[in-house]
Structures are given as C-alpha cells and as structure tokens.
Amino acid sequence: MRVSTFTGVAAGVAALALLAGCSAGGGQAAGGDKHVTLWLYPVVADEAANKSFWDDTIEAFEKEHEDITVDYEIFPWANRDEALQTAIAAGKGPDLVYLIPDQLAAYQKSIAPLNDLLSAERQKDLLPNVKESVTIDGDILGAPLLTSAMTLLCNASVFEQAGVTEYPETWDDMEKLAPVFAEKGMYLMNYPASAENTLNLTFYPLLWQAGGEVYDKDGQVGFDSAAGEKALTFLTGLAEQKALDPEALTTTVPLEQTAVAQGKVACTFNNSVTELEPFWGAENVKVLPPLKDEKPVAYGTVGSLSVLKGSKAPEAAAAFAEYATGAEVIQPYLKMSGFFSALSTTDPIYADDPLLGEVEKYVPDTTVGQLATSSRALMGVLSPEIQAALLGQKSPEDALKAAAAAAAPLIK
C-alpha cells in the first residue's frame, strides 16, 4: 500500500506530476495481482487520524484479499473537480474516488454502475433515501460511505435572552418570532447568500418544504413556480424584518467571525452540531425537526466511493468499496468525522451523544434533491438572483424568472 497526501498550493503541481507517472486506473500488478488506486479527501479534519483509518482499513482488506493491493491519495477539497476532470481526460484517473451526489450526476458518463458489482445484501441494506441519492437512471453510481442531516438547530441562550420559551416548527412560527428577536438586536435565522454557498444548504430545503422542486417532472426548470416564489418571499420577508444578518447576505467569513458564532442568531439549518458546539456550548444547542411549510424536509449529503469506467480492475475496486463502507469498518470513521451511517441495519452510533444522537434520528428523512448534470451550473445562475431579491434589488417573482431564463440553456 502507498499513500500520498496533497495539501496547500503545491497540491495541483503534485497531482499533475503524479498523473504523469501513473498508469490509468490501476489494473494488474506483477504476478497477476490486482492493483486499485483510490482518491480521497479530508473528510476527517485530523490528518493523522484520517490517514490512520485508511492505513488500517486497507491493511485489513489486503489480508483478506491477498491478490489485491490498494494505494490511496488524499487530495484537498479545493479544485478537486479540476484535478479529477484532468485525470479522467488524460486516461489517468483512479479506479475508485470519493464523490458526493451532484458529482455523481456530473461524472455519470465516467462512472461504472455498481448494480452487478455491489452485493445484493449491501444494496438491500442501504437506507432508501441514501440509495436514491446515488442512483441515476436506475444505475447505482456509488457505494455510500456516510450521510448527514442538516436539521434545524437553535441556540437556547439566544431564546432565553429574547424571552422566548417555544421553539419554531413552521414558517408561520418563524415569521411571528422575527420581530421579537429583531427588537432585542438579534437575528432569527442564519442565511448565507453569497455565491460560494451551495443552495443545497440554503434555498433548496425551503423550496422542498414549500412543496417545490429544482426541476419539474420533464427535467426542465422547476424552481420558477408558486412554491419557489413562496420560499423566496418567505426569505425576503425575513430580510425586510431584519431577521437575517445582512453581512451574511453578501459576505462569507470564517464561522468564528459570524453572528452565529457570536451568539446573535437564534436558529440555523445550514450548520452542523459539531460546528456550533464549540461556540454555543453543548447545553445551548437545541436539535429540532426540520422546518415545515407544506412538509418538513432537510438536506443530507451522501459521500460514496465510485468506480470509474477507466478502471482495469473494477471488480477489485468494488470489492474494496464494499468492504470499506461496511457497518463495522466504517463506524470509527463516522464517529471521527461527525457523520452518520448510510445503512439501515446499523445500530445508532451516537446513542451516547445527546446532540448527534438526536440529529441521527432525522437521517432517514433527508434528501439530496434531484440529481442532474446541470445541477452545479444551475446553482451558478440561481444563487445571484436569490441574493438580489434578498438585497431588495428584485422582487422574488422577477428574480426567479430571470434565473429560469438563464438556467434553461444549461439543462441537457
């Protein structure tokens, strides 16, 4: 087993040098053994712990599969798509790579379906919402490694300061609470609107809660709808009531510099317990169900290991993917990273944690939304229009119409 870790600005140069010297997609090693290359990213912030987990996992796998060797590289999150696209185009891609759902859609043509490579038992064991999140056109495009749940989190200390004793459940509740917190010089909700923020964590959950979808049943623009306008009107109404931090609408700064970390925001649905606990204190983090308008919905990502079509050892790559994502193997990784199991038969892994244990209950009810090759490009045209509406530069109706017109040519 070989491991390389790429960090900082040298990562791109190192990656290109690596690609220049590698054969495409692993394959047969000397003596007929199978060789698998794996690309990963720092899901676990502790670099030493992350490396130790993969070292131990690969060592255990290789002992059980003496004809397979696995080499892995850890790349930075920044510019990961550019590096992968370059590698695939050059025929130097890995056998196995960590991808999230919108990447599955973007790389669909380069991914080998796992329908016949993952065991029937594993496929049956996947949580239904998780399986749906890695399936496109009937093809399972990744072996799920982890999942998340971005439910509503509120700061009990802020509620106490505002003299509010009941937590919100619906949009109506939020609208009634907005002026109460504003009068105290605090904000009701966190809503980061600058373009660097994914709509998966900001606008889309509200769109889903209103009963809307990003794409319609024909695969065309769907956010330009009554539900979309209702969701954006809900947001602009909060902005007008000064219930949203105005700085967050235009600027992205480190979490510790935000009103959220400074205890000036009552609730958020785009931050995790592990992010907030150091600032709010565990005793002040209140885990609540997702907000509801037509229905309660929360976003939850899914990280999976995908086999690329360029692999010369797809069966070996899939065998490692199934092993590494198994319940017993992956549990330490999940606990180190604060994520949750993608499997239905796994016992709760945070039963002894009153916060993450509560979030874990909502995992089966999360969604990644609809998967499409245009997902990221569509966000690029919708995000600035939402921001314009929040800044009072456009009406919600006009903003969504403009975004729909710009998005239409991007949909294939």
Short mmCIF file of C-alpha atoms in Angstrom, two decimals:
data_model
loop_
_atom_site.label_atom_id
_atom_site.label_comp_id
_atom_site.label_asym_id
_atom_site.label_seq_id
_atom_site.Cartn_x
_atom_site.Cartn_y
_atom_site.Cartn_z
CA MET A 1 0.00 0.00 0.00
CA ARG A 2 1.18 3.51 -0.85
CA VAL A 3 -0.28 6.80 0.36
CA SER A 4 0.31 10.35 -0.83
CA THR A 5 -1.20 13.40 0.85
CA PHE A 6 -1.51 16.60 -1.16
CA THR A 7 -2.07 19.84 0.74
CA GLY A 8 -1.87 23.55 0.05
CA VAL A 9 -0.93 25.28 -3.19
CA ALA A 10 1.53 22.57 -4.15
CA ALA A 11 -1.33 20.11 -4.48
CA GLY A 12 -2.08 20.87 -8.12
CA VAL A 13 1.56 20.56 -9.16
CA ALA A 14 1.98 17.35 -7.20
CA ALA A 15 -1.20 15.93 -8.67
CA LEU A 16 -0.08 16.63 -12.23
CA ALA A 17 3.31 15.07 -11.54
CA LEU A 18 1.59 12.02 -10.11
CA LEU A 19 -0.71 11.74 -13.11
CA ALA A 20 2.21 11.96 -15.49
CA GLY A 21 3.84 8.99 -13.84
CA CYS A 22 0.80 6.76 -13.26
CA SER A 23 -0.84 4.22 -15.48
CA ALA A 24 -4.57 4.72 -15.92
CA GLY A 25 -6.87 3.07 -13.43
CA GLY A 26 -4.68 0.59 -11.58
CA GLY A 27 -5.09 -2.88 -13.12
CA GLN A 28 -2.94 -5.97 -12.97
CA ALA A 29 0.19 -5.81 -10.83
CA ALA A 30 3.14 -8.13 -11.21
CA GLY A 31 2.21 -11.78 -10.89
CA GLY A 32 -1.38 -11.20 -11.92
CA ASP A 33 -2.40 -9.48 -8.68
CA LYS A 34 -4.99 -6.71 -8.93
CA HIS A 35 -3.99 -3.14 -8.10
CA VAL A 36 -6.55 -0.49 -7.05
CA THR A 37 -5.91 3.25 -6.86
CA LEU A 38 -8.14 5.31 -4.57
CA TRP A 39 -8.62 9.09 -4.38
CA LEU A 40 -9.89 10.52 -1.11
CA TYR A 41 -10.42 13.91 0.56
CA PRO A 42 -10.00 15.07 4.18
CA VAL A 43 -13.47 14.24 5.50
CA VAL A 44 -11.83 13.77 8.90
CA ALA A 45 -10.18 17.06 9.85
CA ASP A 46 -7.48 15.35 11.94
CA GLU A 47 -4.98 14.44 9.22
CA ALA A 48 -3.18 11.81 11.31
CA ALA A 49 -6.45 10.13 12.35
CA ASN A 50 -7.72 10.19 8.77
CA LYS A 51 -4.56 8.57 7.47
CA SER A 52 -4.50 6.01 10.28
CA PHE A 53 -8.05 4.90 9.49
CA TRP A 54 -7.33 4.30 5.81
CA ASP A 55 -3.99 2.64 6.54
CA ASP A 56 -5.64 0.20 8.93
CA THR A 57 -8.65 -0.42 6.68
CA ILE A 58 -6.53 -1.15 3.63
CA GLU A 59 -4.16 -3.38 5.61
CA ALA A 60 -7.10 -5.45 6.92
CA PHE A 61 -8.66 -5.65 3.44
CA GLU A 62 -5.40 -6.77 1.82
CA LYS A 63 -5.04 -9.54 4.40
CA GLU A 64 -8.44 -10.88 3.36
CA HIS A 65 -7.77 -10.35 -0.37
CA GLU A 66 -4.19 -11.37 -0.96
CA ASP A 67 -4.47 -10.81 -4.72
CA ILE A 68 -5.49 -7.14 -4.35
CA THR A 69 -3.36 -4.16 -3.38
CA VAL A 70 -4.78 -0.69 -2.71
CA ASP A 71 -2.91 2.61 -2.97
CA TYR A 72 -4.58 5.84 -1.94
CA GLU A 73 -4.01 9.57 -2.24
CA ILE A 74 -5.62 12.30 -0.15
CA PHE A 75 -6.33 15.49 -2.11
CA PRO A 76 -7.51 18.86 -0.77
CA TRP A 77 -11.13 19.86 -1.26
CA ALA A 78 -10.11 22.93 -3.27
CA ASN A 79 -10.08 22.40 -7.04
CA ARG A 80 -10.89 18.72 -6.66
CA ASP A 81 -13.11 18.66 -9.73
CA GLU A 82 -10.44 20.24 -11.92
CA ALA A 83 -7.90 17.61 -10.84
CA LEU A 84 -10.33 14.74 -11.41
CA GLN A 85 -11.51 16.05 -14.77
CA THR A 86 -7.91 16.43 -15.90
CA ALA A 87 -7.07 12.91 -14.79
CA ILE A 88 -10.08 11.33 -16.47
CA ALA A 89 -9.48 13.23 -19.72
CA ALA A 90 -5.86 12.08 -19.74
CA GLY A 91 -6.81 8.45 -19.05
CA LYS A 92 -5.02 8.71 -15.69
CA GLY A 93 -8.00 8.60 -13.35
CA PRO A 94 -8.14 6.44 -10.24
CA ASP A 95 -10.05 3.19 -10.01
CA LEU A 96 -12.06 4.46 -7.07
CA VAL A 97 -12.90 8.02 -5.98
CA TYR A 98 -14.91 9.72 -3.23
CA LEU A 99 -17.84 11.66 -4.73
CA ILE A 100 -20.96 13.43 -3.47
CA PRO A 101 -24.34 13.24 -5.26
CA ASP A 102 -24.10 16.25 -7.58
CA GLN A 103 -20.68 14.96 -8.67
CA LEU A 104 -22.26 11.60 -9.46
CA ALA A 105 -24.51 13.41 -11.90
CA ALA A 106 -21.63 15.42 -13.35
CA TYR A 107 -19.40 12.36 -13.86
CA GLN A 108 -22.17 9.91 -14.73
CA LYS A 109 -20.66 9.04 -18.12
CA SER A 110 -17.33 8.20 -16.47
CA ILE A 111 -18.69 6.05 -13.61
CA ALA A 112 -19.17 2.30 -13.78
CA PRO A 113 -22.59 1.28 -12.38
CA LEU A 114 -22.38 -0.90 -9.28
CA ASN A 115 -25.65 -2.78 -9.82
CA ASP A 116 -23.76 -6.01 -10.56
CA LEU A 117 -20.64 -5.18 -8.53
CA LEU A 118 -22.14 -4.45 -5.09
CA SER A 119 -23.66 -7.46 -3.35
CA ALA A 120 -27.43 -7.78 -3.23
CA GLU A 121 -27.18 -7.80 0.57
CA ARG A 122 -25.41 -4.44 0.61
CA GLN A 123 -27.83 -2.90 -1.85
CA LYS A 124 -30.75 -4.06 0.30
CA ASP A 125 -29.08 -2.67 3.43
CA LEU A 126 -28.84 0.91 2.12
CA LEU A 127 -31.27 3.39 3.60
CA PRO A 128 -33.92 4.04 0.91
CA ASN A 129 -33.18 7.78 0.74
CA VAL A 130 -29.45 7.09 0.57
CA LYS A 131 -29.84 4.54 -2.21
CA GLU A 132 -31.96 7.03 -4.15
CA SER A 133 -29.26 9.68 -3.72
CA VAL A 134 -26.63 7.57 -5.51
CA THR A 135 -28.93 6.16 -8.21
CA ILE A 136 -29.38 7.81 -11.61
CA ASP A 137 -31.36 6.27 -14.46
CA GLY A 138 -31.54 3.04 -12.48
CA ASP A 139 -27.76 2.79 -12.05
CA ILE A 140 -26.15 2.76 -8.59
CA LEU A 141 -23.16 5.06 -9.08
CA GLY A 142 -21.52 4.89 -5.66
CA ALA A 143 -21.08 2.72 -2.58
CA PRO A 144 -22.32 5.04 0.21
CA LEU A 145 -19.74 5.72 2.88
CA LEU A 146 -21.51 8.33 5.00
CA THR A 147 -24.50 10.63 5.19
CA SER A 148 -25.56 13.74 7.07
CA ALA A 149 -28.70 15.52 8.28
CA MET A 150 -28.91 19.31 8.28
CA THR A 151 -31.90 19.72 10.55
CA LEU A 152 -32.94 22.85 12.47
CA LEU A 153 -30.60 23.87 15.30
CA CYS A 154 -31.46 26.66 17.72
CA ASN A 155 -29.45 28.47 20.39
CA ALA A 156 -31.20 28.10 23.74
CA SER A 157 -29.24 31.02 25.19
CA VAL A 158 -30.47 33.37 22.47
CA PHE A 159 -34.06 32.25 23.05
CA GLU A 160 -33.66 32.86 26.76
CA GLN A 161 -32.25 36.36 26.16
CA ALA A 162 -35.24 37.14 23.90
CA GLY A 163 -37.70 35.79 26.46
CA VAL A 164 -38.98 33.15 24.01
CA THR A 165 -39.89 29.79 25.51
CA GLU A 166 -41.23 27.88 22.48
CA TYR A 167 -39.14 26.80 19.51
CA PRO A 168 -40.35 27.18 15.92
CA GLU A 169 -41.82 24.29 13.95
CA THR A 170 -43.28 26.04 10.90
CA TRP A 171 -42.65 29.02 8.65
CA ASP A 172 -45.56 30.78 10.35
CA ASP A 173 -43.79 30.35 13.69
CA MET A 174 -40.63 31.88 12.23
CA GLU A 175 -42.48 34.88 10.82
CA LYS A 176 -44.11 35.54 14.21
CA LEU A 177 -40.78 35.29 16.04
CA ALA A 178 -38.82 37.51 13.65
CA PRO A 179 -39.73 40.89 15.21
CA VAL A 180 -39.22 39.54 18.74
CA PHE A 181 -35.55 38.80 18.12
CA ALA A 182 -35.05 41.92 15.99
CA GLU A 183 -36.23 44.09 18.89
CA LYS A 184 -33.50 42.52 21.03
CA GLY A 185 -30.82 43.25 18.40
CA MET A 186 -30.54 39.60 17.38
CA TYR A 187 -31.29 37.68 14.21
CA LEU A 188 -33.85 34.92 13.90
CA MET A 189 -32.12 32.78 11.28
CA ASN A 190 -28.79 32.25 9.57
CA TYR A 191 -28.96 32.54 5.79
CA PRO A 192 -25.61 32.82 3.96
CA ALA A 193 -26.44 34.14 0.48
CA SER A 194 -23.10 34.83 -1.19
CA ALA A 195 -22.30 32.72 -4.25
CA GLU A 196 -19.76 30.45 -2.50
CA ASN A 197 -22.54 28.82 -0.50
CA THR A 198 -24.29 25.82 -2.00
CA LEU A 199 -28.04 26.15 -2.44
CA ASN A 200 -28.33 22.61 -1.07
CA LEU A 201 -27.83 24.14 2.37
CA THR A 202 -29.73 27.39 1.87
CA PHE A 203 -32.57 27.84 -0.62
CA TYR A 204 -33.33 24.28 -1.70
CA PRO A 205 -34.52 22.98 1.70
CA LEU A 206 -37.01 25.85 1.81
CA LEU A 207 -38.09 25.14 -1.76
CA TRP A 208 -38.71 21.50 -0.83
CA GLN A 209 -40.54 22.49 2.36
CA ALA A 210 -42.89 24.60 0.22
CA GLY A 211 -43.60 21.54 -1.93
CA GLY A 212 -41.41 22.61 -4.84
CA GLU A 213 -38.56 21.03 -6.78
CA VAL A 214 -35.49 22.32 -8.58
CA TYR A 215 -36.51 20.51 -11.79
CA ASP A 216 -40.04 19.76 -12.99
CA LYS A 217 -41.29 16.29 -13.98
CA ASP A 218 -39.91 16.80 -17.50
CA GLY A 219 -36.44 17.66 -16.22
CA GLN A 220 -36.76 21.34 -17.03
CA VAL A 221 -36.56 24.35 -14.70
CA GLY A 222 -38.87 23.75 -11.74
CA PHE A 223 -37.89 26.36 -9.17
CA ASP A 224 -39.72 29.09 -11.09
CA SER A 225 -43.03 28.04 -9.57
CA ALA A 226 -45.58 29.04 -6.98
CA ALA A 227 -43.61 27.05 -4.40
CA GLY A 228 -40.36 28.71 -5.43
CA GLU A 229 -41.88 32.16 -5.19
CA LYS A 230 -43.37 31.29 -1.79
CA ALA A 231 -39.97 30.14 -0.48
CA LEU A 232 -38.16 33.23 -1.73
CA THR A 233 -40.93 35.52 -0.46
CA PHE A 234 -40.56 33.88 2.96
CA LEU A 235 -36.85 34.73 2.90
CA THR A 236 -37.23 38.28 1.64
CA GLY A 237 -39.90 38.89 4.27
CA LEU A 238 -37.45 37.85 6.98
CA ALA A 239 -34.77 40.08 5.46
CA GLU A 240 -37.17 43.05 5.47
CA GLN A 241 -37.91 42.42 9.14
CA LYS A 242 -34.15 42.43 9.84
CA ALA A 243 -34.41 38.81 10.92
CA LEU A 244 -31.40 37.81 8.76
CA ASP A 245 -27.86 39.00 9.37
CA PRO A 246 -27.22 41.48 6.50
CA GLU A 247 -23.49 40.69 6.45
CA ALA A 248 -24.22 37.02 5.72
CA LEU A 249 -26.26 38.05 2.67
CA THR A 250 -23.20 39.49 0.96
CA THR A 251 -20.03 38.17 2.59
CA THR A 252 -18.57 34.81 3.52
CA VAL A 253 -16.26 34.88 6.53
CA PRO A 254 -14.89 32.15 8.83
CA LEU A 255 -17.59 30.80 11.15
CA GLU A 256 -15.91 32.22 14.24
CA GLN A 257 -16.39 35.73 12.83
CA THR A 258 -20.11 35.35 12.14
CA ALA A 259 -23.14 36.43 14.15
CA VAL A 260 -23.94 32.71 14.50
CA ALA A 261 -20.74 32.05 16.45
CA GLN A 262 -21.11 35.28 18.42
CA GLY A 263 -24.48 34.19 19.83
CA LYS A 264 -26.58 36.69 17.91
CA VAL A 265 -28.54 34.21 15.76
CA ALA A 266 -31.42 32.13 17.10
CA CYS A 267 -31.61 29.28 14.56
CA THR A 268 -29.78 27.76 11.61
CA PHE A 269 -30.38 24.86 9.26
CA ASN A 270 -27.10 25.16 7.36
CA ASN A 271 -24.65 24.43 10.18
CA SER A 272 -23.87 21.18 11.97
CA VAL A 273 -23.80 20.34 15.66
CA THR A 274 -20.04 19.79 15.52
CA GLU A 275 -19.57 23.28 14.06
CA LEU A 276 -21.78 25.04 16.59
CA GLU A 277 -21.00 23.25 19.84
CA PRO A 278 -17.62 24.97 20.41
CA PHE A 279 -19.28 28.40 20.13
CA TRP A 280 -22.71 27.85 21.66
CA GLY A 281 -21.80 25.24 24.24
CA ALA A 282 -23.44 21.81 24.22
CA GLU A 283 -26.03 22.92 26.76
CA ASN A 284 -27.34 25.58 24.36
CA VAL A 285 -27.59 23.52 21.16
CA LYS A 286 -31.24 22.57 20.66
CA VAL A 287 -31.78 19.93 17.93
CA LEU A 288 -35.19 20.27 16.32
CA PRO A 289 -37.11 18.76 13.38
CA PRO A 290 -36.73 20.45 10.00
CA LEU A 291 -38.94 23.47 9.48
CA LYS A 292 -42.28 22.83 7.82
CA ASP A 293 -44.48 24.66 5.35
CA GLU A 294 -46.16 22.04 3.16
CA LYS A 295 -43.88 19.38 4.62
CA PRO A 296 -40.74 19.07 6.79
CA VAL A 297 -37.62 18.41 4.72
CA ALA A 298 -33.90 18.56 5.50
CA TYR A 299 -30.87 18.27 3.26
CA GLY A 300 -28.41 15.46 3.89
CA THR A 301 -25.38 14.79 1.76
CA VAL A 302 -24.08 11.31 0.92
CA GLY A 303 -20.40 10.58 0.39
CA SER A 304 -19.72 7.47 -1.66
CA LEU A 305 -16.92 5.54 -3.36
CA SER A 306 -17.38 5.31 -7.11
CA VAL A 307 -15.64 3.01 -9.59
CA LEU A 308 -14.55 4.81 -12.76
CA LYS A 309 -15.06 3.21 -16.16
CA GLY A 310 -11.36 3.61 -16.92
CA SER A 311 -10.50 1.11 -14.19
CA LYS A 312 -8.69 -2.04 -15.30
CA ALA A 313 -9.73 -3.77 -12.06
CA PRO A 314 -13.38 -2.79 -11.49
CA GLU A 315 -14.29 -5.92 -9.54
CA ALA A 316 -11.36 -5.42 -7.17
CA ALA A 317 -12.21 -1.73 -6.76
CA ALA A 318 -15.85 -2.57 -5.99
CA ALA A 319 -14.76 -5.25 -3.52
CA PHE A 320 -12.73 -2.69 -1.59
CA ALA A 321 -15.59 -0.15 -1.78
CA GLU A 322 -18.00 -2.67 -0.28
CA TYR A 323 -15.53 -3.66 2.43
CA ALA A 324 -14.60 -0.09 3.40
CA THR A 325 -18.23 1.05 3.63
CA GLY A 326 -19.37 -1.91 5.76
CA ALA A 327 -21.01 -1.13 9.09
CA GLU A 328 -18.26 -2.42 11.37
CA VAL A 329 -15.41 -0.99 9.31
CA ILE A 330 -16.78 2.50 8.77
CA GLN A 331 -18.09 3.24 12.27
CA PRO A 332 -14.81 4.71 13.67
CA TYR A 333 -14.53 6.95 10.60
CA LEU A 334 -18.07 8.21 11.08
CA LYS A 335 -17.52 8.99 14.74
CA MET A 336 -14.29 10.85 13.96
CA SER A 337 -15.99 12.96 11.31
CA GLY A 338 -19.41 13.50 12.90
CA PHE A 339 -21.29 11.87 10.01
CA PHE A 340 -23.86 9.07 10.06
CA SER A 341 -24.29 5.57 8.71
CA ALA A 342 -25.85 5.05 5.28
CA LEU A 343 -27.05 1.56 6.25
CA SER A 344 -30.45 0.59 7.62
CA THR A 345 -29.23 -2.27 9.82
CA THR A 346 -26.61 -0.25 11.71
CA ASP A 347 -27.37 0.38 15.36
CA PRO A 348 -27.37 4.08 16.31
CA ILE A 349 -23.72 5.08 16.55
CA TYR A 350 -24.35 8.20 18.63
CA ALA A 351 -26.61 6.66 21.27
CA ASP A 352 -24.29 8.08 23.95
CA ASP A 353 -24.24 11.58 22.43
CA PRO A 354 -27.36 13.64 23.28
CA LEU A 355 -26.83 16.02 20.34
CA LEU A 356 -25.59 13.89 17.45
CA GLY A 357 -27.85 11.10 18.69
CA GLU A 358 -30.82 13.41 18.22
CA VAL A 359 -29.68 14.52 14.74
CA GLU A 360 -29.18 10.85 13.80
CA LYS A 361 -32.94 10.30 14.14
CA TYR A 362 -33.58 12.53 11.13
CA VAL A 363 -31.14 10.81 8.74
CA PRO A 364 -33.81 8.60 7.07
CA ASP A 365 -35.89 11.68 6.28
CA THR A 366 -33.23 13.73 4.49
CA THR A 367 -32.79 14.24 0.76
CA VAL A 368 -30.15 15.41 -1.69
CA GLY A 369 -32.85 16.50 -4.10
CA GLN A 370 -32.89 15.69 -7.80
CA LEU A 371 -29.65 14.71 -9.49
CA ALA A 372 -28.83 16.21 -12.88
CA THR A 373 -25.70 17.03 -14.85
CA SER A 374 -26.72 20.70 -14.83
CA SER A 375 -27.10 20.91 -11.02
CA ARG A 376 -23.99 22.95 -10.32
CA ALA A 377 -24.34 25.19 -13.35
CA LEU A 378 -27.94 25.89 -12.41
CA MET A 379 -26.88 26.98 -8.93
CA GLY A 380 -24.48 29.41 -10.56
CA VAL A 381 -27.33 31.35 -12.18
CA LEU A 382 -29.93 30.96 -9.43
CA SER A 383 -27.75 31.98 -6.48
CA PRO A 384 -27.10 35.61 -7.55
CA GLU A 385 -30.78 36.13 -8.34
CA ILE A 386 -31.78 34.94 -4.86
CA GLN A 387 -29.19 37.27 -3.40
CA ALA A 388 -30.56 40.17 -5.48
CA ALA A 389 -34.05 39.51 -4.11
CA LEU A 390 -32.75 39.39 -0.52
CA LEU A 391 -30.98 42.71 -1.03
CA GLY A 392 -34.21 44.29 -2.28
CA GLN A 393 -32.92 44.72 -5.83
CA LYS A 394 -35.56 42.46 -7.41
CA SER A 395 -38.92 41.01 -6.48
CA PRO A 396 -38.97 37.25 -5.77
CA GLU A 397 -41.03 36.71 -8.92
CA ASP A 398 -38.65 38.67 -11.17
CA ALA A 399 -35.57 37.06 -9.61
CA LEU A 400 -36.85 33.54 -10.23
CA LYS A 401 -37.95 34.37 -13.78
CA ALA A 402 -34.51 35.77 -14.57
CA ALA A 403 -32.81 32.72 -13.09
CA ALA A 404 -35.12 30.36 -15.01
CA ALA A 405 -34.35 32.11 -18.30
CA ALA A 406 -30.61 31.87 -17.65
CA ALA A 407 -30.86 28.24 -16.49
CA ALA A 408 -32.91 26.89 -19.42
CA PRO A 409 -29.96 26.64 -21.88
CA LEU A 410 -27.88 24.81 -19.24
CA ILE A 411 -30.30 21.88 -18.95
CA LYS A 412 -29.46 18.98 -21.21
#
